Coordinates of C-alpha atoms (C1' of nucleotides) in Angstrom, one line a residue:
Chain C
M1 CA 11.0 53.9 -36.6
A2 CA 9.2 56.1 -33.7
N3 CA 11.1 53.8 -31.4
P4 CA 14.3 53.1 -32.4
F5 CA 15.4 51.6 -29.3
G6 CA 13.1 49.0 -28.9
M7 CA 11.3 50.4 -25.7
E8 CA 8.7 48.7 -26.4
T9 CA 5.3 51.1 -25.1
D10 CA 3.4 48.6 -22.8
R11 CA 1.0 47.7 -26.2
R12 CA -1.7 46.6 -23.6
S13 CA -4.7 49.4 -23.5
L14 CA -5.1 51.1 -20.6
S15 CA -8.1 49.1 -19.3
E16 CA -6.1 45.8 -18.4
Q17 CA -2.5 47.4 -17.0
A18 CA -5.7 49.2 -14.8
Y19 CA -7.2 45.7 -13.8
E20 CA -4.2 44.5 -13.2
A21 CA -2.3 46.7 -10.7
I22 CA -5.9 47.8 -9.1
R23 CA -6.8 44.4 -8.9
E24 CA -3.2 43.1 -7.6
A25 CA -2.7 45.9 -5.0
I26 CA -6.3 44.4 -3.6
L27 CA -5.4 41.0 -3.5
S28 CA -1.4 41.7 -1.7
L29 CA -3.4 44.8 0.9
R30 CA -1.9 47.5 0.2
L31 CA -5.1 48.6 -1.2
E32 CA -6.4 47.3 2.6
P33 CA -10.0 46.2 2.7
G34 CA -12.8 48.3 3.5
R35 CA -9.7 51.5 2.4
A36 CA -12.0 53.9 0.4
V37 CA -10.8 54.8 -3.0
Y38 CA -11.8 57.3 -5.6
E39 CA -12.2 57.7 -9.5
N40 CA -9.5 60.7 -10.0
E41 CA -7.4 58.7 -7.0
L42 CA -6.6 55.7 -8.8
A43 CA -6.4 57.5 -12.6
N44 CA -4.2 59.6 -10.2
M45 CA -2.1 56.9 -9.0
L46 CA -1.8 55.4 -12.2
N47 CA -1.5 58.4 -15.2
M48 CA -4.6 58.0 -16.6
S49 CA -7.2 59.4 -16.7
R50 CA -11.2 58.3 -14.9
T51 CA -12.3 56.5 -18.3
P52 CA -9.5 53.7 -17.8
V53 CA -10.0 53.0 -14.7
R54 CA -13.8 53.1 -14.4
E55 CA -13.3 50.0 -17.0
A56 CA -11.2 48.9 -14.7
V57 CA -13.1 49.4 -11.7
R58 CA -16.1 47.5 -13.8
T59 CA -15.4 44.2 -13.5
L60 CA -14.0 44.0 -10.2
L61 CA -17.2 45.1 -9.3
V62 CA -18.2 41.5 -10.2
E63 CA -15.4 39.8 -9.2
E64 CA -16.7 41.4 -5.6
L65 CA -13.0 42.9 -5.5
I66 CA -14.9 46.3 -5.2
E67 CA -18.0 48.5 -4.4
V68 CA -19.6 51.1 -5.2
L69 CA -21.2 53.6 -4.0
P70 CA -23.3 55.8 -6.1
Q71 CA -22.2 59.7 -6.1
R72 CA -20.1 59.1 -2.5
G73 CA -17.0 56.6 -4.2
M74 CA -15.3 53.7 -4.0
K75 CA -14.7 51.1 -1.6
V76 CA -12.4 48.1 -1.7
A77 CA -14.2 45.0 -0.6
L78 CA -14.2 43.5 3.5
I79 CA -13.6 40.2 3.3
S80 CA -17.3 38.1 4.6
E81 CA -16.3 35.1 6.3
K82 CA -20.1 34.1 4.0
K83 CA -18.4 35.2 0.3
V84 CA -14.5 33.1 1.8
E85 CA -16.7 30.0 2.4
E86 CA -18.8 30.1 -0.4
A87 CA -15.6 30.5 -3.0
R88 CA -13.7 27.6 -1.0
F89 CA -17.1 25.6 -1.4
V90 CA -17.1 26.3 -5.3
R91 CA -13.8 25.7 -5.2
E92 CA -13.0 22.5 -4.3
S93 CA -15.9 21.1 -5.7
L94 CA -14.6 22.4 -8.7
E95 CA -10.7 21.7 -8.0
V96 CA -12.5 17.9 -6.9
S97 CA -13.7 17.4 -10.3
A98 CA -11.6 18.3 -12.5
L99 CA -8.4 15.8 -11.0
R100 CA -11.2 13.6 -10.6
A101 CA -11.4 14.0 -14.3
A102 CA -7.5 14.2 -15.5
I103 CA -7.3 11.3 -12.6
V104 CA -7.8 9.0 -16.3
G105 CA -4.7 10.6 -17.9
W106 CA -2.6 11.3 -15.1
H107 CA -0.3 8.0 -16.1
T108 CA -1.2 7.6 -20.0
N109 CA -1.6 10.4 -22.2
E110 CA 1.4 13.1 -23.0
W111 CA 0.5 14.9 -20.1
G112 CA 1.7 13.2 -17.6
A113 CA 5.8 13.2 -18.7
R114 CA 5.5 16.3 -19.4
L115 CA 3.5 17.5 -15.9
K116 CA 5.0 15.8 -13.3
D117 CA 8.1 17.5 -14.0
E118 CA 7.2 20.5 -13.5
V119 CA 5.5 19.8 -10.5
Q120 CA 8.5 19.7 -9.2
A121 CA 9.9 22.4 -10.3
A122 CA 6.5 24.1 -8.9
L123 CA 6.9 22.4 -5.6
A124 CA 11.2 23.3 -4.9
A125 CA 9.8 26.7 -6.1
Q126 CA 6.9 26.7 -2.6
R127 CA 9.7 25.0 -1.0
K128 CA 12.4 27.8 -1.6
S129 CA 9.4 30.5 -1.3
A130 CA 8.6 29.3 2.9
E131 CA 12.9 29.0 3.4
T132 CA 13.0 33.0 2.6
G133 CA 10.1 33.7 4.1
D134 CA 8.2 34.9 1.0
V135 CA 4.7 35.2 1.2
L136 CA 3.5 36.2 -2.0
G137 CA 6.1 33.4 -3.6
F138 CA 4.6 31.3 -2.1
L139 CA 0.9 31.7 -3.0
E140 CA 2.3 32.1 -6.2
A141 CA 3.5 28.9 -6.2
D142 CA 0.6 27.8 -4.4
E143 CA -1.3 29.0 -7.3
W144 CA 0.8 27.3 -10.4
F145 CA 0.5 23.4 -8.0
H146 CA -3.1 23.8 -8.1
R147 CA -2.5 24.9 -12.3
L148 CA -1.3 22.1 -12.8
L149 CA -3.0 19.9 -11.1
M150 CA -6.3 21.2 -13.4
A151 CA -4.7 21.3 -16.5
A152 CA -5.0 17.4 -17.6
A153 CA -8.5 18.7 -17.4
D154 CA -8.2 20.9 -20.1
N155 CA -11.3 23.3 -19.0
R156 CA -10.7 26.7 -19.4
T157 CA -13.6 27.8 -17.9
L158 CA -13.2 25.7 -15.2
V159 CA -9.7 27.6 -14.2
S160 CA -11.2 30.4 -14.8
I161 CA -13.6 30.1 -12.1
V162 CA -11.0 29.1 -10.0
A163 CA -8.4 31.9 -9.9
Q164 CA -11.7 34.0 -9.2
M165 CA -12.4 32.1 -6.0
R166 CA -9.3 32.3 -5.5
A167 CA -9.4 36.1 -5.1
H168 CA -11.6 36.4 -2.5
L169 CA -9.0 33.3 -0.5
N170 CA -5.8 34.8 -1.2
R171 CA -6.3 37.4 0.9
V172 CA -7.1 35.3 4.0
R173 CA -4.1 33.7 3.3
T174 CA -2.2 36.2 3.1
L175 CA -2.9 37.3 6.2
S176 CA -3.2 33.1 7.9
L177 CA 0.5 33.3 6.6
Q178 CA 2.2 35.7 8.1
E179 CA 4.6 33.7 10.2
L180 CA 4.4 31.2 7.3
K181 CA 3.5 28.7 10.2
N182 CA 1.7 25.9 8.5
V183 CA 3.6 26.1 5.3
Q184 CA 5.0 23.4 5.6
T185 CA 1.9 21.2 6.7
L186 CA 1.0 22.0 2.6
I187 CA 3.6 21.4 1.1
E188 CA 3.5 18.6 2.7
E189 CA 0.6 17.9 1.5
H190 CA 1.5 18.9 -2.2
E191 CA 4.2 16.2 -1.8
Q192 CA 1.6 13.4 -0.4
L193 CA -1.4 14.4 -3.2
V194 CA 1.7 14.0 -6.0
S195 CA 3.0 11.1 -4.5
V196 CA -0.9 9.2 -4.1
L197 CA -1.7 10.8 -7.3
T198 CA 1.0 8.8 -8.9
A199 CA 0.0 5.1 -7.5
G200 CA -3.1 6.0 -9.4
D201 CA -5.4 5.8 -5.5
E202 CA -8.1 8.3 -6.8
E203 CA -10.1 7.9 -4.1
R204 CA -7.6 9.3 -2.0
A205 CA -6.8 11.2 -3.9
V206 CA -10.2 13.5 -4.2
S207 CA -10.1 12.4 -0.7
L208 CA -5.8 13.8 0.0
L209 CA -7.3 17.3 -1.8
T210 CA -10.2 18.2 -0.2
H211 CA -8.8 18.7 3.1
H212 CA -6.3 20.7 1.6
L213 CA -8.3 22.5 0.6
R214 CA -10.8 22.6 3.6
R215 CA -7.9 24.1 6.3
L216 CA -8.6 27.2 5.1
Q217 CA -11.9 26.9 7.6
Q218 CA -10.1 27.2 11.1
D219 CA -7.7 29.6 9.2
V220 CA -10.7 32.0 9.4
A221 CA -11.9 32.9 12.9
V222 CA -8.6 33.0 13.8
V223 CA -7.3 35.7 10.6
R224 CA -10.3 37.9 12.2
S225 CA -9.6 37.7 15.0
Q226 CA -6.4 38.8 14.7
Y227 CA -7.6 41.4 11.9
P228 CA -11.4 42.6 12.9
L229 CA -11.5 45.6 10.8
Y230 CA -11.0 43.5 8.0
F231 CA -14.6 41.6 7.7
R232 CA -18.1 42.9 7.4
D233 CA -20.4 41.3 8.8
Chain A
M1 CA -43.0 67.1 -6.8
A2 CA -41.3 67.3 -9.7
N3 CA -42.3 63.9 -11.1
P4 CA -46.5 64.3 -10.0
F5 CA -47.6 61.4 -11.9
G6 CA -45.1 58.6 -10.4
M7 CA -43.8 57.6 -14.0
E8 CA -41.2 56.6 -12.5
T9 CA -38.0 56.3 -14.7
D10 CA -35.9 53.9 -14.5
R11 CA -33.5 54.4 -11.7
R12 CA -31.1 51.4 -12.9
S13 CA -28.1 53.1 -14.1
L14 CA -28.1 52.8 -17.7
S15 CA -24.7 51.1 -17.5
E16 CA -26.8 48.3 -16.7
Q17 CA -29.6 48.4 -18.4
A18 CA -27.7 48.2 -21.0
Y19 CA -26.4 45.1 -20.1
E20 CA -29.1 43.2 -19.3
A21 CA -30.4 45.1 -22.7
I22 CA -27.5 43.6 -25.3
R23 CA -27.0 40.4 -22.8
E24 CA -30.9 39.7 -23.0
A25 CA -30.6 40.2 -27.1
I26 CA -27.5 37.5 -27.2
L27 CA -29.3 34.9 -24.9
S28 CA -32.7 35.4 -27.4
L29 CA -30.6 34.8 -30.2
R30 CA -32.2 38.9 -31.5
L31 CA -28.9 39.1 -31.7
E32 CA -26.9 36.5 -33.2
P33 CA -23.5 34.7 -32.4
G34 CA -21.4 36.1 -35.3
R35 CA -23.0 38.6 -36.2
A36 CA -21.3 42.3 -36.7
V37 CA -22.7 44.7 -33.2
Y38 CA -20.3 47.5 -32.9
E39 CA -21.0 50.6 -29.4
N40 CA -22.4 54.2 -31.8
E41 CA -25.1 51.2 -33.2
L42 CA -26.0 49.8 -30.3
A43 CA -25.6 52.9 -27.7
N44 CA -28.6 54.4 -30.6
M45 CA -30.9 51.2 -30.3
L46 CA -30.9 51.8 -26.4
N47 CA -30.7 55.9 -26.9
M48 CA -27.8 56.1 -24.9
S49 CA -24.2 57.9 -25.4
R50 CA -21.3 55.4 -25.9
T51 CA -19.7 55.6 -22.3
P52 CA -22.6 52.7 -20.9
V53 CA -22.9 50.8 -23.4
R54 CA -19.0 50.0 -23.5
E55 CA -19.7 49.9 -20.2
A56 CA -21.9 46.7 -21.2
V57 CA -19.9 45.1 -23.1
R58 CA -16.6 45.6 -20.8
T59 CA -18.9 42.8 -18.5
L60 CA -20.2 40.9 -21.6
L61 CA -16.5 40.5 -22.3
V62 CA -15.4 38.7 -18.9
E63 CA -19.7 36.2 -19.7
E64 CA -17.5 35.3 -23.1
L65 CA -20.4 36.8 -24.7
I66 CA -18.9 39.6 -27.3
E67 CA -15.0 39.6 -28.4
V68 CA -13.9 42.9 -29.3
L69 CA -11.5 43.0 -32.3
P70 CA -9.4 46.5 -32.0
Q71 CA -10.0 49.5 -33.7
R72 CA -12.2 47.0 -36.5
G73 CA -15.5 46.1 -33.9
M74 CA -17.2 43.9 -32.4
K75 CA -19.0 41.0 -33.0
V76 CA -21.2 39.2 -30.9
A77 CA -19.2 34.9 -29.7
L78 CA -19.6 31.9 -32.3
I79 CA -21.2 29.0 -29.9
S80 CA -18.2 27.6 -29.2
E81 CA -18.7 23.2 -28.7
K82 CA -15.7 23.6 -26.9
K83 CA -16.8 26.4 -24.4
V84 CA -20.5 24.8 -24.4
E85 CA -18.4 21.1 -22.9
E86 CA -16.7 23.0 -20.0
A87 CA -19.4 24.8 -19.5
R88 CA -21.5 22.5 -19.0
F89 CA -18.7 20.5 -16.8
V90 CA -18.4 22.9 -14.7
R91 CA -22.5 23.6 -14.4
E92 CA -22.8 19.3 -13.0
S93 CA -19.9 19.9 -10.6
L94 CA -21.5 22.6 -8.2
E95 CA -25.1 21.6 -9.6
V96 CA -24.9 18.6 -8.2
S97 CA -21.7 19.7 -5.2
A98 CA -25.4 21.6 -3.8
L99 CA -27.3 18.9 -4.3
R100 CA -25.5 17.2 -2.2
A101 CA -25.1 20.0 0.2
A102 CA -28.6 20.8 0.1
I103 CA -30.0 17.4 0.6
V104 CA -30.1 16.6 4.5
G105 CA -32.1 20.3 4.2
W106 CA -34.5 19.5 2.6
H107 CA -36.9 17.2 4.9
T108 CA -35.2 18.6 8.2
N109 CA -34.9 22.4 8.3
E110 CA -37.4 25.7 7.0
W111 CA -36.5 24.9 3.0
G112 CA -38.2 22.0 2.6
A113 CA -42.1 23.1 3.0
R114 CA -41.8 26.5 1.6
L115 CA -39.8 25.2 -1.3
K116 CA -41.4 21.9 -1.9
D117 CA -44.6 24.2 -2.5
E118 CA -42.2 27.1 -4.5
V119 CA -41.1 23.4 -7.0
Q120 CA -44.4 22.3 -7.9
A121 CA -45.7 25.7 -9.0
A122 CA -42.2 26.0 -11.3
L123 CA -43.1 22.5 -12.4
A124 CA -47.2 23.7 -13.9
A125 CA -45.3 26.7 -15.5
Q126 CA -42.3 24.7 -17.7
R127 CA -45.9 22.3 -18.3
K128 CA -47.9 25.4 -19.6
S129 CA -45.0 27.1 -21.8
A130 CA -44.1 23.2 -22.8
E131 CA -48.4 24.0 -24.1
T132 CA -47.8 26.7 -25.5
G133 CA -44.8 26.4 -26.7
D134 CA -43.2 29.3 -25.4
V135 CA -40.1 28.7 -25.1
L136 CA -38.2 31.4 -24.2
G137 CA -40.8 31.0 -21.1
F138 CA -39.8 27.3 -20.2
L139 CA -36.5 28.1 -20.1
E140 CA -37.7 30.3 -18.1
A141 CA -39.3 27.7 -15.7
D142 CA -36.0 25.4 -16.0
E143 CA -34.0 27.8 -14.3
W144 CA -36.7 28.4 -12.0
F145 CA -36.9 25.2 -11.5
H146 CA -32.4 25.2 -10.8
R147 CA -32.4 27.5 -8.8
L148 CA -34.4 26.2 -6.6
L149 CA -33.0 22.8 -6.3
M150 CA -29.9 25.1 -5.2
A151 CA -31.0 27.9 -3.4
A152 CA -31.4 25.1 0.1
A153 CA -27.6 25.3 -0.6
D154 CA -27.4 28.8 0.2
N155 CA -24.2 29.3 -1.5
R156 CA -24.9 32.8 -4.4
T157 CA -21.9 32.7 -5.5
L158 CA -22.8 29.7 -6.7
V159 CA -25.9 29.8 -7.9
S160 CA -24.3 33.7 -9.7
I161 CA -22.0 31.2 -11.6
V162 CA -23.8 28.7 -12.5
A163 CA -26.7 31.7 -13.9
Q164 CA -22.7 32.5 -15.6
M165 CA -23.1 29.1 -17.3
R166 CA -25.6 29.1 -18.5
A167 CA -26.0 31.7 -21.1
H168 CA -23.4 29.3 -22.9
L169 CA -25.8 26.5 -22.8
N170 CA -29.0 28.3 -23.3
R171 CA -27.9 29.8 -27.5
V172 CA -27.9 25.5 -27.5
R173 CA -31.0 25.1 -26.0
T174 CA -32.7 27.4 -27.9
L175 CA -32.0 26.1 -30.6
S176 CA -32.3 22.7 -30.1
L177 CA -36.0 23.3 -28.6
Q178 CA -37.2 25.0 -31.6
E179 CA -39.4 22.1 -32.3
L180 CA -40.0 21.5 -28.3
K181 CA -39.4 17.6 -29.0
N182 CA -37.6 16.3 -26.1
V183 CA -38.9 18.8 -23.3
Q184 CA -41.6 16.1 -22.6
T185 CA -38.8 14.3 -21.3
L186 CA -37.2 16.9 -19.7
I187 CA -40.2 17.8 -17.6
E188 CA -40.0 14.3 -16.2
E189 CA -36.9 13.9 -15.3
H190 CA -37.7 17.0 -13.1
E191 CA -41.2 15.1 -12.0
Q192 CA -39.2 12.0 -11.3
L193 CA -36.0 14.1 -8.9
V194 CA -38.7 16.2 -6.9
S195 CA -40.5 12.3 -6.3
V196 CA -36.5 10.7 -5.5
L197 CA -35.6 14.2 -3.5
T198 CA -38.8 14.0 -1.5
A199 CA -37.9 10.1 -0.6
G200 CA -35.0 10.6 0.0
D201 CA -32.4 8.8 -2.0
E202 CA -29.2 10.9 -2.9
E203 CA -27.4 8.7 -4.8
R204 CA -30.2 8.1 -7.2
A205 CA -31.0 11.6 -7.3
V206 CA -27.3 12.6 -7.6
S207 CA -27.5 9.5 -10.5
L208 CA -30.4 11.8 -12.0
L209 CA -29.7 15.0 -11.9
T210 CA -26.1 14.3 -13.7
H211 CA -28.2 12.9 -16.0
H212 CA -30.7 15.0 -17.1
L213 CA -27.7 17.9 -17.0
R214 CA -26.0 15.3 -19.7
R215 CA -28.4 15.7 -22.4
L216 CA -27.5 18.5 -23.4
Q217 CA -24.1 16.5 -25.3
Q218 CA -26.6 15.0 -27.7
D219 CA -27.9 18.6 -28.6
V220 CA -25.0 20.2 -29.6
A221 CA -24.4 18.0 -32.6
V222 CA -28.0 18.1 -33.8
V223 CA -27.6 21.6 -33.0
R224 CA -24.7 23.0 -34.6
S225 CA -25.4 20.2 -38.7
Q226 CA -28.5 22.6 -37.8
Y227 CA -27.2 26.2 -37.7
P228 CA -23.5 25.3 -38.5
L229 CA -22.7 29.2 -39.1
Y230 CA -23.3 29.7 -35.6
F231 CA -20.5 28.6 -34.4
R232 CA -16.8 28.6 -34.7
D233 CA -14.1 25.8 -34.8
Chain H
dT1 C1' -4.1 47.3 -67.5
dG2 C1' -1.5 47.0 -62.9
dA3 C1' 0.8 47.8 -58.7
dA4 C1' 2.0 50.8 -55.3
dT5 C1' 0.2 54.5 -52.4
dT6 C1' -2.4 57.9 -51.1
dA7 C1' -7.5 59.3 -49.7
dT8 C1' -11.1 59.1 -46.7
dA9 C1' -14.2 56.8 -43.6
dC10 C1' -15.3 53.9 -41.2
dT11 C1' -14.0 51.5 -35.7
dT12 C1' -12.3 51.8 -30.4
dG13 C1' -9.7 54.0 -27.6
dT14 C1' -8.9 58.0 -24.4
dA15 C1' -9.5 62.0 -21.9
dT16 C1' -12.3 65.7 -20.8
dT17 C1' -16.9 68.1 -19.9
dC18 C1' -20.6 68.1 -18.1
dA19 C1' -24.4 66.7 -15.4
dA20 C1' -26.7 65.1 -11.1
dG21 C1' -26.6 63.3 -6.2
dT22 C1' -24.2 63.4 -1.6
dC23 C1' -22.9 65.4 2.9
dA24 C1' -20.3 68.8 5.7
dT25 C1' -20.5 73.2 7.1
dG26 C1' -22.0 77.1 8.4
dA27 C1' -25.7 81.0 8.0
dT28 C1' -30.4 81.7 9.4
dA29 C1' -34.8 82.2 11.4
dG30 C1' -37.7 81.0 15.2
Chain J
dC1 C1' -30.2 77.2 21.6
dT2 C1' -31.8 74.9 18.0
dA3 C1' -33.5 73.5 14.3
dT4 C1' -33.9 74.5 9.9
dC5 C1' -31.9 76.1 5.2
dA6 C1' -29.2 77.2 2.0
dT7 C1' -23.8 76.6 0.8
dG8 C1' -20.3 74.5 -1.6
dA9 C1' -17.2 70.8 -2.1
dC10 C1' -16.4 66.5 -3.0
dT11 C1' -18.5 61.9 -5.0
dT12 C1' -19.6 58.7 -9.7
dG13 C1' -22.8 58.8 -14.1
dA14 C1' -23.0 60.1 -18.5
dA15 C1' -21.8 62.1 -22.7
dT16 C1' -19.4 64.8 -25.5
dA17 C1' -15.2 65.3 -28.0
dC18 C1' -10.5 63.6 -29.4
dA19 C1' -6.6 60.5 -30.5
dA20 C1' -4.5 56.7 -33.1
dG21 C1' -5.3 52.5 -35.8
dT22 C1' -8.0 49.5 -39.9
dA23 C1' -9.2 48.7 -44.0
dT24 C1' -11.9 50.3 -48.2
dA25 C1' -11.8 52.8 -51.9
dA26 C1' -9.7 56.0 -54.9
dT27 C1' -5.6 57.9 -57.0
dT28 C1' -0.9 58.4 -58.9
dC29 C1' 2.8 56.5 -60.8
dA30 C1' 5.5 53.3 -64.0

DNA sequence: TGAATTATACTTGTATTCAAGTCATGATAG
DNA sequence: CTATCATGACTTGAATACAAGTATAATTCA
């Protein structure tokens, strides 16, 4: 056997590894908005050639997380208020629709029981991250929670689009949560949503979720005033 | 000057050209669902090397229009009933939301006047394509019409996602429209929608649009029975 | 004869090489 | 001193070369 220690080499292609690594670096703001990056630089960082990096960049280009200036270089996309609001709008539309489609099965079918436990786990994880001040962990738990909400709608395409929208929203959220100020409110809204959902009040649930998802709109202006260099327009 | 005749060489990158060409070939069904394709084959067809083809494929992969089987080849994605319904659901959610967001300005602001003329032009184009039996032209005019509906919402992100969803829906529609049977109904629904919209009846407009967009659900089963080899699952 | 094994001819994945555009720098001509 | 034009050091874009996995055909051995 070529690999007696089971030190399994990453069997994902280098392109995928590059994609995930670069994307994560952008979303976590380790690669800050507006920063110039170069294919060679990324390739060296990731110990690979330019080829897989280029393929990863190609995907990040579609997601508008990177911009390429031909023959001049690339840069991490600046945050655009317009783009953020567009993404937020799309997310609200889809997540509300998913909630409406799923609410029937929330009680009746198999989803209900299994989901409710996991929802509690997600909430617990979020509370814990809030206590320890782990912003990144908080956002992960938040994503977990919202994914569970959508799960019952059984629409992977929808979930993946929402995830794509989240990419643009998360950079704002990461910045706005630096002081972990409003996290308590967010968690409370999650809990409220769950209780209304188990009570079966569709309209109230939709209203709560809509309100919850619009909260970001206030943050944008604040964040922009704190980090003007991260913004475009 | 190197080019005295103004024979402007395509200034788009080869990657982009490849992407558009391959995508168009898939959507028009010239590359039929399930057909095996190879990077070399496509590169030869397009008179370029594998490199730009690979970059194009990378994007088509994200859109789920192509599948790659490592070290074995690629194939044009089969039509999936599940995927089609997921895409249709997403489209309905977004297009309805856009309509609701835009309906206010349909009368009042600048959009109204400019749009209405173009809407009539789009409808005319659609009627003409219906007469001449031009399926591809019909779908293009249809897309034009729906783009105009969404335009007033001023959300490019939303429009681009709907366009992505349309890719999966269009293959079904292209097949179902081969006999140009229901086109009259579709056009009439468009006209109705416009008149209700100018009348300012939001709820009725939403109801009409929803109904219009759900029409595809019936077609899928019919198309599948006619072209079973194009389907997965 | 038949099953296991080795060639072989494909494929995609990745690295490397070459081409061509951009920009800053500095020499050069006026 | 100023404006213009080479020059060179970058960049991304694209082509080619090489590596490695897969499936099929050919071959060997029992």
